[in-house]
Short mmCIF file of C-alpha atoms in Angstrom, two decimals:
data_model
loop_
_atom_site.label_atom_id
_atom_site.label_comp_id
_atom_site.label_asym_id
_atom_site.label_seq_id
_atom_site.Cartn_x
_atom_site.Cartn_y
_atom_site.Cartn_z
CA MET A 1 0.09 0.11 -0.06
CA GLY A 2 2.70 2.42 0.92
CA GLU A 3 4.27 1.85 -2.59
CA ARG A 4 0.99 2.64 -4.25
CA GLU A 5 0.71 5.80 -2.37
CA GLU A 6 4.07 6.91 -3.32
CA VAL A 7 3.27 6.17 -7.00
CA SER A 8 0.22 8.53 -6.70
CA LEU A 9 2.36 11.20 -5.38
CA GLU A 10 5.10 10.75 -8.01
CA LEU A 11 2.46 11.08 -10.83
CA GLU A 12 2.61 14.80 -11.38
CA ALA A 13 -0.63 16.15 -12.39
CA TYR A 14 -1.93 19.72 -12.37
CA ALA A 15 -5.18 20.65 -10.71
CA LEU A 16 -7.54 20.09 -13.68
CA GLN A 17 -5.79 16.67 -14.59
CA ARG A 18 -6.37 15.61 -10.84
CA GLU A 19 -9.99 16.64 -10.77
CA ILE A 20 -10.74 14.37 -13.89
CA ILE A 21 -8.55 11.48 -12.67
CA GLU A 22 -10.08 11.58 -9.10
CA SER A 23 -13.50 11.81 -10.42
CA PRO A 24 -15.67 8.65 -9.80
CA ALA A 25 -17.37 8.94 -13.22
CA ARG A 26 -16.99 5.63 -15.37
CA PHE A 27 -16.78 7.27 -18.70
CA LYS A 28 -14.46 10.40 -18.54
CA VAL A 29 -14.80 12.39 -21.78
CA VAL A 30 -11.88 14.71 -21.99
CA LYS A 31 -12.02 17.38 -24.94
CA GLY A 32 -8.76 19.50 -24.81
CA GLY A 33 -6.73 21.84 -27.21
CA ARG A 34 -3.33 20.73 -28.32
CA ARG A 35 -0.54 20.23 -25.75
CA SER A 36 -3.08 20.76 -22.96
CA GLY A 37 -2.05 17.50 -21.38
CA LYS A 38 -4.96 15.29 -22.13
CA THR A 39 -2.83 12.44 -23.17
CA GLU A 40 -0.77 12.58 -20.06
CA GLY A 41 -3.87 12.76 -18.03
CA GLY A 42 -5.00 9.43 -19.64
CA GLY A 43 -1.52 7.90 -18.87
CA ILE A 44 -1.96 8.84 -15.24
CA ASP A 45 -5.47 7.42 -15.14
CA ILE A 46 -4.46 4.15 -16.77
CA THR A 47 -1.63 3.78 -14.33
CA ARG A 48 -3.95 4.21 -11.40
CA GLN A 49 -6.33 1.58 -12.82
CA ALA A 50 -3.02 -0.78 -12.91
CA MET A 51 -2.67 -0.31 -9.22
CA ARG A 52 -6.41 -1.03 -8.78
CA TRP A 53 -6.13 -4.16 -10.93
CA ALA A 54 -3.65 -5.56 -8.37
CA GLN A 55 -5.45 -4.49 -5.19
CA GLU A 56 -8.81 -5.94 -6.36
CA ARG A 57 -7.22 -9.18 -7.74
CA ALA A 58 -8.74 -8.74 -11.01
CA PRO A 59 -9.12 -11.76 -13.33
CA GLU A 60 -5.79 -12.56 -15.26
CA ASP A 61 -7.76 -12.34 -18.54
CA ALA A 62 -9.06 -8.84 -17.71
CA GLY A 63 -6.35 -6.58 -19.11
CA LEU A 64 -5.84 -2.78 -19.47
CA TRP A 65 -6.21 -1.54 -23.05
CA TRP A 66 -5.10 1.69 -24.76
CA PHE A 67 -6.95 2.00 -28.10
CA ALA A 68 -5.74 4.49 -30.78
CA PRO A 69 -6.92 4.89 -34.49
CA VAL A 70 -3.36 4.08 -35.89
CA LEU A 71 -0.18 2.38 -34.82
CA GLN A 72 1.74 5.84 -34.58
CA THR A 73 -0.68 6.97 -32.11
CA CYS A 74 -0.10 3.97 -30.09
CA GLY A 75 3.52 4.76 -30.12
CA ARG A 76 2.94 8.27 -28.70
CA GLY A 77 0.76 6.79 -25.94
CA PHE A 78 3.24 4.14 -25.18
CA SER A 79 5.82 6.80 -24.65
CA VAL A 80 3.64 8.95 -22.35
CA VAL A 81 2.64 6.00 -20.07
CA ASN A 82 6.42 4.95 -20.09
CA ARG A 83 7.45 8.46 -18.83
CA VAL A 84 4.68 9.10 -16.26
CA ALA A 85 4.72 5.68 -14.60
CA LYS A 86 8.38 4.72 -15.06
CA LYS A 87 8.58 3.97 -11.47
CA VAL A 88 5.96 1.13 -11.37
CA ILE A 89 6.85 -0.40 -14.51
CA THR A 90 8.56 -3.87 -14.43
CA HIS A 91 9.25 -4.53 -18.18
CA ARG A 92 7.90 -3.48 -21.48
CA THR A 93 7.96 -4.61 -25.23
CA ARG A 94 7.81 -2.39 -28.17
CA GLU A 95 7.64 -4.19 -31.58
CA LYS A 96 5.66 -3.29 -34.73
CA GLY A 97 2.10 -4.15 -33.91
CA ASN A 98 2.96 -5.33 -30.39
CA MET A 99 3.33 -2.80 -27.62
CA SER A 100 2.84 -3.92 -23.97
CA ILE A 101 3.75 -2.46 -20.54
CA TRP A 102 3.80 -4.64 -17.33
CA PHE A 103 3.24 -2.93 -14.08
CA LYS A 104 4.29 -4.01 -10.40
CA GLY A 105 1.31 -6.22 -9.29
CA GLY A 106 0.96 -8.01 -12.52
CA ALA A 107 -1.23 -5.74 -14.68
CA ARG A 108 -0.55 -5.65 -18.42
CA LEU A 109 -1.43 -2.67 -20.51
CA GLU A 110 -1.68 -3.61 -24.31
CA PHE A 111 -1.74 -0.79 -27.06
CA LYS A 112 -3.99 -1.49 -30.12
CA ALA A 113 -4.68 0.39 -33.41
CA THR A 114 -8.19 0.19 -34.71
CA ASP A 115 -7.82 1.11 -38.12
CA LYS A 116 -7.36 -2.34 -39.53
CA GLU A 117 -9.13 -5.29 -38.76
CA PRO A 118 -10.78 -3.95 -35.59
CA ASP A 119 -13.24 -7.06 -35.54
CA ASN A 120 -10.03 -8.93 -34.27
CA LEU A 121 -10.52 -7.27 -31.05
CA ARG A 122 -13.88 -8.73 -30.35
CA GLY A 123 -14.07 -10.98 -27.41
CA ILE A 124 -11.31 -9.18 -25.25
CA LYS A 125 -12.13 -8.65 -21.63
CA VAL A 126 -11.29 -5.11 -20.60
CA PHE A 127 -10.67 -4.00 -17.01
CA ALA A 128 -10.03 -0.35 -17.81
CA ALA A 129 -9.46 1.47 -21.08
CA VAL A 130 -8.06 4.67 -22.49
CA ILE A 131 -9.64 5.59 -25.97
CA ASP A 132 -6.90 8.05 -27.48
CA GLU A 133 -7.84 10.51 -30.37
CA ALA A 134 -11.37 9.17 -29.73
CA PRO A 135 -13.23 11.11 -32.51
CA GLN A 136 -11.05 9.41 -35.18
CA HIS A 137 -12.38 6.00 -34.21
CA SER A 138 -15.53 5.06 -36.27
CA ASN A 139 -18.81 4.74 -34.62
CA TYR A 140 -18.86 0.99 -35.53
CA VAL A 141 -15.50 0.63 -33.69
CA TRP A 142 -16.91 2.35 -30.52
CA GLU A 143 -20.33 0.81 -30.47
CA GLN A 144 -19.79 -2.66 -31.67
CA VAL A 145 -16.20 -3.31 -30.77
CA ILE A 146 -14.83 -1.43 -27.75
CA LEU A 147 -18.10 -0.76 -25.76
CA PRO A 148 -19.22 -4.30 -25.55
CA SER A 149 -15.59 -5.36 -24.17
CA LEU A 150 -16.23 -3.12 -21.06
CA ILE A 151 -19.26 -5.32 -19.95
CA ASP A 152 -17.41 -8.02 -18.10
CA CYS A 153 -15.63 -5.88 -15.54
CA ASP A 154 -17.98 -2.80 -15.73
CA ALA A 155 -14.78 -1.19 -17.11
CA PRO A 156 -14.17 2.52 -16.83
CA ALA A 157 -13.00 4.34 -20.06
CA TYR A 158 -10.86 7.64 -20.38
CA LEU A 159 -11.90 9.12 -23.69
CA ILE A 160 -9.47 11.69 -25.09
CA GLY A 161 -10.00 13.80 -28.14
CA SER A 162 -9.75 17.16 -29.86
CA PRO A 163 -12.83 19.43 -30.47
CA ILE A 164 -15.00 18.16 -33.12
CA ALA A 165 -18.54 19.20 -33.94
CA ASN A 166 -20.05 16.41 -36.19
CA PRO A 167 -23.40 15.53 -34.55
CA ASP A 168 -23.33 11.98 -35.90
CA ASN A 169 -19.68 11.19 -34.25
CA TRP A 170 -20.15 9.06 -31.15
CA PHE A 171 -17.46 11.17 -29.26
CA TYR A 172 -19.28 14.41 -29.68
CA GLN A 173 -22.52 12.65 -28.58
CA MET A 174 -20.86 11.26 -25.59
CA TYR A 175 -19.40 14.74 -24.72
CA LEU A 176 -22.86 16.34 -24.84
CA MET A 177 -24.23 13.60 -22.86
CA GLY A 178 -21.48 14.24 -20.16
CA LEU A 179 -22.41 17.91 -19.76
CA GLU A 180 -25.71 17.12 -18.29
CA GLU A 181 -26.57 15.03 -15.09
CA ASN A 182 -27.11 11.47 -16.02
CA ASP A 183 -27.19 8.09 -14.41
CA LEU A 184 -24.88 6.51 -16.89
CA GLY A 185 -21.66 7.52 -15.19
CA ILE A 186 -20.61 9.83 -18.09
CA LYS A 187 -18.89 13.21 -17.31
CA SER A 188 -17.26 15.52 -19.67
CA TRP A 189 -14.46 18.25 -19.42
CA SER A 190 -13.13 20.70 -21.94
CA PHE A 191 -10.17 22.92 -21.56
CA PRO A 192 -7.95 24.96 -23.65
CA THR A 193 -4.16 24.54 -24.34
CA TRP A 194 -3.48 27.34 -21.77
CA ALA A 195 -5.01 25.32 -18.99
CA ASN A 196 -1.61 23.51 -19.06
CA PRO A 197 0.42 25.46 -16.34
CA TYR A 198 3.73 23.93 -17.67
CA LEU A 199 3.35 26.09 -20.76
CA TRP A 200 3.31 29.32 -18.83
CA LYS A 201 6.97 29.64 -18.87
CA LYS A 202 7.20 32.83 -20.80
CA MET A 203 4.71 35.74 -20.34
CA VAL A 204 4.19 38.79 -22.72
CA HIS A 205 2.18 41.95 -22.41
CA ALA A 206 -0.91 41.91 -24.31
CA PRO A 207 -3.91 43.66 -22.29
CA ARG A 208 -6.50 43.30 -25.32
CA LEU A 209 -5.81 39.48 -25.89
CA ALA A 210 -5.57 38.93 -22.31
CA ARG A 211 -9.04 40.54 -21.64
CA GLU A 212 -10.45 38.54 -24.52
CA ILE A 213 -9.29 35.08 -23.30
CA PHE A 214 -9.00 35.64 -19.53
CA GLY A 215 -11.42 38.49 -18.84
CA GLU A 216 -11.07 41.87 -17.14
CA GLY A 217 -8.15 42.66 -14.91
CA TYR A 218 -5.43 40.49 -17.07
CA THR A 219 -2.79 42.11 -18.98
CA HIS A 220 -0.37 39.15 -19.81
CA VAL A 221 -0.81 36.10 -21.64
CA PRO A 222 1.56 33.17 -22.26
CA LYS A 223 3.74 33.92 -25.46
CA PHE A 224 2.45 30.95 -27.28
CA VAL A 225 -0.90 32.18 -27.03
CA ARG A 226 0.09 35.50 -28.60
CA ASP A 227 1.95 33.81 -31.24
CA MET A 228 -0.52 31.14 -32.25
CA LYS A 229 -3.35 33.80 -32.27
CA ALA A 230 -1.40 36.07 -34.62
CA ILE A 231 -0.28 33.19 -37.00
CA MET A 232 -3.35 30.88 -37.00
CA SER A 233 -6.56 31.56 -38.82
CA PRO A 234 -9.49 32.16 -36.29
CA GLY A 235 -11.08 28.90 -37.02
CA ALA A 236 -7.77 26.90 -36.41
CA PHE A 237 -7.00 28.72 -33.26
CA ASP A 238 -10.42 28.24 -31.84
CA LEU A 239 -10.19 24.46 -32.61
CA GLU A 240 -6.66 23.57 -31.96
CA ILE A 241 -5.82 26.22 -28.91
CA ALA A 242 -9.04 27.35 -27.51
CA ALA A 243 -10.74 23.94 -27.87
CA LYS A 244 -13.95 25.51 -29.00
CA GLY A 245 -15.53 22.72 -30.82
CA GLU A 246 -19.10 22.98 -29.64
CA LEU A 247 -21.81 23.80 -32.02
CA THR A 248 -22.29 27.47 -30.93
CA SER A 249 -22.73 29.16 -34.19
CA SER A 250 -23.71 28.03 -37.67
CA ASP A 251 -20.97 28.61 -40.25
CA TYR A 252 -23.65 28.34 -43.39
CA PHE A 253 -26.99 29.27 -41.81
CA GLN A 254 -25.87 32.27 -39.75
CA ALA A 255 -28.96 32.10 -37.56
CA PRO A 256 -28.56 32.83 -33.85
CA SER A 257 -32.08 31.22 -33.40
CA LEU A 258 -30.47 27.67 -33.87
CA VAL A 259 -28.61 28.27 -30.55
CA GLU A 260 -31.55 29.48 -28.77
CA MET A 261 -33.58 26.51 -30.04
CA LEU A 262 -30.77 23.95 -29.04
CA LYS A 263 -30.86 25.48 -25.45
CA ALA A 264 -34.52 25.12 -25.22
CA ALA A 265 -34.83 21.83 -26.97
CA ARG A 266 -35.99 18.76 -24.96
CA GLY A 267 -36.34 15.11 -25.89
CA PRO A 268 -39.38 13.87 -27.68
CA VAL A 269 -42.63 13.63 -25.64
CA ASP A 270 -43.34 10.22 -27.08
CA THR A 271 -42.26 7.53 -29.59
CA GLU A 272 -44.89 5.90 -31.53
CA LYS A 273 -45.07 2.79 -33.80
CA LEU A 274 -46.86 2.87 -37.01
CA LYS A 275 -49.37 0.15 -36.91
CA ASN A 276 -49.04 -1.43 -40.48
CA THR A 277 -45.00 -1.12 -40.79
CA GLY A 278 -44.15 -1.35 -37.06
CA HIS A 279 -41.53 1.20 -37.43
CA ALA A 280 -41.12 3.84 -34.74
CA TYR A 281 -40.97 7.60 -35.07
CA SER A 282 -40.27 10.25 -32.48
CA LEU A 283 -42.87 13.17 -31.82
CA TRP A 284 -42.76 16.36 -29.87
CA GLU A 285 -46.53 17.17 -30.33
CA LYS A 286 -49.39 15.01 -30.82
CA ARG A 287 -51.42 15.15 -34.12
CA VAL A 288 -53.87 17.98 -34.09
CA PRO A 289 -57.21 17.17 -35.88
CA ASN A 290 -57.78 19.51 -39.07
CA ALA A 291 -54.20 20.98 -38.76
CA ARG A 292 -52.27 20.97 -42.09
CA TYR A 293 -48.91 19.15 -42.43
CA VAL A 294 -46.23 18.66 -44.74
CA ILE A 295 -43.52 15.88 -44.81
CA GLY A 296 -40.05 16.11 -46.26
CA ALA A 297 -38.08 12.99 -46.85
CA ASP A 298 -34.56 12.15 -47.83
CA THR A 299 -34.02 8.50 -49.00
CA ALA A 300 -30.83 6.33 -48.61
CA GLU A 301 -30.01 3.08 -49.95
CA GLY A 302 -30.62 1.16 -46.58
CA LEU A 303 -26.99 0.06 -45.95
CA PRO A 304 -26.39 -0.59 -42.25
CA ASN A 305 -23.23 1.78 -42.23
CA GLY A 306 -24.49 4.06 -44.93
CA ASP A 307 -26.71 7.09 -44.85
CA TRP A 308 -30.14 7.37 -43.00
CA SER A 309 -33.48 7.58 -44.55
CA VAL A 310 -35.09 10.43 -42.62
CA ALA A 311 -38.44 12.30 -42.87
CA TYR A 312 -39.57 15.36 -40.97
CA VAL A 313 -43.10 16.39 -40.27
CA LEU A 314 -43.93 19.86 -40.06
CA ARG A 315 -47.25 21.45 -38.83
CA ARG A 316 -48.14 24.60 -41.01
CA VAL A 317 -48.87 27.40 -38.79
CA ASN A 318 -49.70 29.83 -41.53
CA ALA A 319 -48.07 30.60 -44.93
CA GLU A 320 -44.99 31.77 -43.57
CA GLU A 321 -44.41 29.79 -40.26
CA ALA A 322 -44.16 26.08 -39.47
CA VAL A 323 -43.23 23.76 -36.44
CA GLN A 324 -41.23 20.44 -36.63
CA VAL A 325 -43.49 18.09 -34.79
CA ALA A 326 -42.08 14.74 -35.76
CA GLU A 327 -38.96 12.83 -36.81
CA PHE A 328 -38.31 9.30 -38.56
CA ARG A 329 -34.70 8.30 -38.96
CA GLU A 330 -33.61 4.74 -39.91
CA HIS A 331 -31.60 2.63 -42.23
CA LEU A 332 -34.23 1.42 -44.59
CA LEU A 333 -34.56 0.02 -48.13
CA PRO A 334 -36.07 2.67 -50.29
CA ASP A 335 -39.26 0.63 -51.00
CA THR A 336 -39.86 -0.09 -47.11
CA PHE A 337 -39.29 3.65 -46.58
CA GLY A 338 -42.07 4.36 -49.02
CA ASP A 339 -44.49 2.13 -46.95
CA VAL A 340 -43.36 4.28 -43.86
CA LEU A 341 -44.01 7.54 -45.57
CA HIS A 342 -47.30 6.51 -46.79
CA GLU A 343 -48.51 5.38 -43.27
CA LEU A 344 -46.90 8.51 -41.79
CA ALA A 345 -48.54 10.85 -44.14
CA VAL A 346 -52.09 9.27 -43.84
CA HIS A 347 -51.75 9.55 -40.05
CA TYR A 348 -50.91 13.19 -40.31
CA ASN A 349 -54.19 14.15 -41.99
CA MET A 350 -53.20 13.14 -45.46
CA ALA A 351 -50.06 15.41 -45.32
CA HIS A 352 -48.47 16.51 -48.36
CA VAL A 353 -45.10 14.72 -49.11
CA LEU A 354 -42.09 15.96 -50.98
CA ILE A 355 -39.43 13.17 -51.62
CA GLU A 356 -35.86 13.73 -52.96
CA LYS A 357 -35.79 11.71 -56.14
CA ASN A 358 -32.07 11.34 -56.56
CA ASN A 359 -30.76 7.83 -56.88
CA PRO A 360 -32.98 5.50 -54.48
CA GLY A 361 -35.57 8.30 -54.00
CA LEU A 362 -37.42 7.34 -57.21
CA THR A 363 -38.01 3.85 -55.82
CA THR A 364 -39.55 5.44 -52.73
CA ILE A 365 -41.65 7.77 -54.82
CA LEU A 366 -42.92 4.80 -56.90
CA ARG A 367 -43.83 2.85 -53.87
CA VAL A 368 -46.07 5.70 -52.35
CA PHE A 369 -47.36 6.52 -55.88
CA ARG A 370 -48.48 2.72 -56.39
CA LYS A 371 -50.50 2.83 -53.38
CA GLY A 372 -52.56 5.51 -54.82
CA TYR A 373 -51.59 8.21 -52.32
CA VAL A 374 -52.94 11.46 -53.70
CA ASN A 375 -50.96 13.99 -51.90
CA LEU A 376 -47.37 13.64 -53.21
CA VAL A 377 -45.91 16.88 -54.17
CA GLN A 378 -45.09 17.58 -57.78
CA ALA A 379 -41.44 18.46 -58.74
CA TRP A 380 -40.55 21.91 -59.35
CA ASP A 381 -38.31 22.99 -62.25
CA VAL A 382 -36.05 25.51 -60.37
CA ALA A 383 -34.58 27.02 -63.61
CA GLN A 384 -38.03 27.84 -64.96
CA GLY A 385 -39.77 28.58 -61.61
CA LYS A 386 -42.86 26.36 -62.23
CA PRO A 387 -43.81 22.82 -62.07
CA PRO A 388 -42.93 20.75 -65.21
CA SER A 389 -45.13 20.28 -68.11
CA GLY A 390 -46.43 16.99 -69.29
CA PRO A 391 -48.33 13.90 -68.00
CA ARG A 392 -48.31 13.61 -64.23
CA VAL A 393 -46.57 10.28 -64.08
CA ALA A 394 -44.70 9.00 -61.10
CA GLY A 395 -41.46 10.53 -62.33
CA SER A 396 -43.10 14.06 -62.20
CA PHE A 397 -43.35 13.92 -58.29
CA GLY A 398 -40.57 14.57 -55.92
CA TRP A 399 -37.41 16.94 -55.94
CA ARG A 400 -34.25 16.29 -57.80
CA THR A 401 -31.30 17.91 -56.00
CA ASP A 402 -28.59 19.25 -58.39
CA GLY A 403 -26.27 22.10 -58.80
CA HIS A 404 -29.01 24.45 -59.65
CA SER A 405 -31.73 23.27 -57.17
CA LYS A 406 -29.40 22.69 -53.92
CA PRO A 407 -28.93 26.40 -53.34
CA VAL A 408 -32.45 26.96 -53.52
CA LEU A 409 -33.21 24.12 -51.12
CA LEU A 410 -30.64 25.35 -48.56
CA GLY A 411 -31.33 29.04 -49.20
CA ASP A 412 -34.95 28.97 -48.52
CA LEU A 413 -34.41 26.89 -45.22
CA ARG A 414 -31.63 29.52 -44.21
CA GLY A 415 -34.27 32.26 -44.68
CA PHE A 416 -36.90 30.65 -42.66
CA LEU A 417 -34.30 30.03 -39.72
CA ARG A 418 -33.10 33.56 -39.97
CA ARG A 419 -36.54 35.02 -40.04
CA LYS A 420 -37.42 32.79 -36.87
CA ALA A 421 -40.31 31.51 -38.89
CA LEU A 422 -39.38 27.82 -38.27
CA ILE A 423 -39.10 26.14 -34.74
CA LEU A 424 -37.19 22.87 -34.41
CA ASN A 425 -37.51 20.59 -31.54
CA SER A 426 -35.08 17.71 -32.47
CA LYS A 427 -31.52 18.28 -30.85
CA GLY A 428 -30.11 16.00 -33.42
CA LEU A 429 -31.51 18.17 -36.24
CA ILE A 430 -30.49 21.41 -34.71
CA ARG A 431 -26.89 20.21 -34.18
CA GLU A 432 -26.63 19.16 -37.66
CA CYS A 433 -27.82 22.58 -38.91
CA LEU A 434 -25.26 24.21 -36.56
CA ALA A 435 -22.63 21.86 -37.97
CA LEU A 436 -23.18 22.67 -41.86
CA ARG A 437 -20.52 24.75 -43.21
CA GLN A 438 -19.53 26.04 -46.67
CA LEU A 439 -16.35 25.56 -48.17
CA PRO A 440 -14.56 28.59 -49.72
CA SER A 441 -14.92 29.45 -53.44
CA ASP A 442 -12.51 27.95 -55.75
CA LYS A 443 -10.14 29.88 -57.96
CA SER A 444 -12.67 30.39 -60.73
CA GLY A 445 -15.04 31.94 -58.28
CA LYS A 446 -17.38 29.11 -58.30
CA GLU A 447 -19.35 28.76 -54.75
CA GLY A 448 -17.85 26.33 -52.41
CA LYS A 449 -19.77 23.11 -51.55
CA THR A 450 -21.57 22.74 -48.30
CA GLU A 451 -20.76 19.83 -46.08
CA LEU A 452 -20.85 18.64 -42.44
CA GLY A 453 -18.11 19.01 -40.02
CA GLY A 454 -16.38 20.87 -37.39
CA PRO A 455 -15.56 24.67 -37.47
CA ARG A 456 -13.42 26.13 -40.41
CA GLY A 457 -10.09 24.54 -40.31
CA SER A 458 -11.21 21.23 -38.83
CA HIS A 459 -9.54 18.12 -40.27
CA LEU A 460 -10.86 15.67 -37.86
CA THR A 461 -14.08 14.47 -39.28
CA LYS A 462 -14.86 13.10 -42.62
CA THR A 463 -17.63 14.62 -44.71
CA VAL A 464 -20.96 13.00 -44.05
CA SER A 465 -24.29 13.44 -45.73
CA PRO A 466 -26.60 16.10 -44.11
CA ASP A 467 -29.64 13.79 -44.38
CA ARG A 468 -31.45 15.59 -41.56
CA ILE A 469 -31.14 18.99 -43.28
CA ILE A 470 -32.16 17.91 -46.68
CA ALA A 471 -35.29 16.27 -45.19
CA LEU A 472 -36.08 19.45 -43.39
CA ALA A 473 -35.35 21.57 -46.30
CA LEU A 474 -37.73 19.35 -48.44
CA ALA A 475 -40.51 19.85 -45.98
CA ILE A 476 -40.00 23.59 -46.34
CA GLN A 477 -40.16 23.37 -50.11
CA GLY A 478 -43.44 21.59 -49.84
CA HIS A 479 -44.62 24.23 -47.36
CA LEU A 480 -43.74 26.85 -49.73
CA LYS A 481 -45.16 25.42 -52.91
CA LEU A 482 -48.60 24.67 -51.43
CA PRO A 483 -51.36 27.04 -50.91
CA PHE A 484 -52.45 27.54 -47.11
CA SER A 485 -55.80 28.32 -45.59
CA ALA A 486 -56.42 28.63 -41.93
CA HIS A 487 -58.89 25.59 -42.01
CA MET A 488 -57.90 22.34 -43.71
CA GLU A 489 -60.02 21.75 -46.97
CA SER A 490 -61.71 18.46 -47.40
CA GLU A 491 -59.33 18.12 -50.47
CA SER A 492 -56.85 20.52 -51.82
CA LYS A 493 -56.55 21.27 -55.72
CA GLU A 494 -53.23 19.50 -55.78
CA ALA A 495 -54.84 16.37 -54.16
CA ARG A 496 -57.89 16.51 -56.33
CA THR A 497 -55.86 16.73 -59.44
CA ASN A 498 -53.77 13.64 -58.23
CA ARG A 499 -56.88 11.63 -57.34
CA LEU A 500 -58.49 12.35 -60.69
CA PHE A 501 -55.28 11.18 -62.38
CA MET A 502 -55.23 7.95 -60.43
CA ASP A 503 -58.89 7.23 -60.99
CA GLU A 504 -58.22 7.72 -64.67
CA ARG A 505 -55.62 5.22 -64.65
CA ARG A 506 -57.72 2.76 -63.00
CA GLU A 507 -60.64 3.02 -65.39
CA ARG A 508 -58.19 2.43 -68.26
CA TYR A 509 -56.88 -0.58 -66.61
CA GLU A 510 -60.44 -1.97 -66.07
CA LYS A 511 -61.43 -1.31 -69.70
CA LEU A 512 -58.37 -3.12 -71.05
CA THR A 513 -58.53 -6.13 -68.56
CA GLY A 514 -62.13 -6.26 -67.31
CA LYS A 515 -60.72 -6.52 -63.75
CA LYS A 516 -60.38 -4.07 -60.94
CA GLU A 517 -56.70 -3.56 -60.14
CA PRO A 518 -55.41 -3.42 -56.62
CA VAL A 519 -54.01 0.07 -55.68
CA SER A 520 -50.77 -1.61 -54.59
CA THR A 521 -50.14 -2.92 -58.11
CA LEU A 522 -51.13 0.20 -60.12
CA HIS A 523 -49.30 0.11 -63.49
CA LEU A 524 -47.46 3.00 -64.55
CA PRO A 525 -47.66 4.51 -68.10
#
């Protein structure tokens, strides 16, 4: 025992590191700036876990693990642990693909990269773990490889990461959960580079910068802060030094109302299952009889690790305002998604539905169309500013997103958000809106692409599809394209036209075959 107490005294940790290390939280989510000491904190924490392993006589097959995205990062972690815990290390091995450290008491710490063949790590039993550069591990690696390995020993995990603002990234989701009170044992910390007192070796007089960073009464800052602030772009400084990776302002929408809605947002009031398809959707407001609704839908291929099929239901308050009241988001095949949309639309007072028709979207449109649904929204020719001419066949419905129509799609949504004419309730949707950024124009002056990610300058996250935003923007287009009256009509002009068209198709079929054709197998021209 005396030796273990000596170890804790020898492990030099500054105040914030000690607070994190001594916290009883099971999942410690640590987001810090560069050189802030977050990796050293992980090294100290895993050393303390090695002492606990010996004290509690843990099973021999339950080890300590340090997970990193690539082998090079494993090497840096190995060096950190070797330095901070040298007095309690008995021996070590460092070969390519095989790095291990043994501690007094018998505990063994293994370092493993997850970029290649992560499934080989399935089945391991973990006593305690450090997940280094956590945002760079895929959601699959965390949810299906690492997390299940913590079950046997109810193992704690120390999650280390740089700032990231991708709402679909597991580390960012864990970080947000740890900011609020929870019974899952998750607690989050965030600190900038200058939280590390060992970097305050040289100070410079910079009153304006000192006030900006530390507040009134300060006149000096560490020299590295002044230098990095002058050399780096604002986005890079905020990300790498100030550790400002939260979604606190939108790079694309520039709508302060998003931040206000995120603070006010609460979880859905209920989750309901559709009776016929059995799929569940989240709702923030019960369906209001005679209210008018519109649904926007973004279809994906249905691959387990691919994009999501997403639909948002908006209640139309008036011609200029709407409220997001329900959300559906799953990995579904396009035809199954069509069944869901049909049932969802019927439930919401025969809501009008606008579906993106790119790639698998046409399959979804065909599915809804063949069910005889009359309130599909017709496509809109953005270049001509009117619906396309010609017969109203299945292909004439939906929205095709391309280089001409996407700026209109996102631009109209931006207008609604900036005018505070749209109320959003889904936290995931709001965070995705906040994460949307626009890349700089190219040399020819062509407008840059829009994508999801962290603040400008972030290199930590791969581009992902903004499926929530597209579905929401489609719902807004449906809202804009349809006339509005204070009271719901029994049948709108658009619905009447669609119904008459469908009736005509059935009559033609009956004349040709002498049979009544089921709605679900309606032939297309």
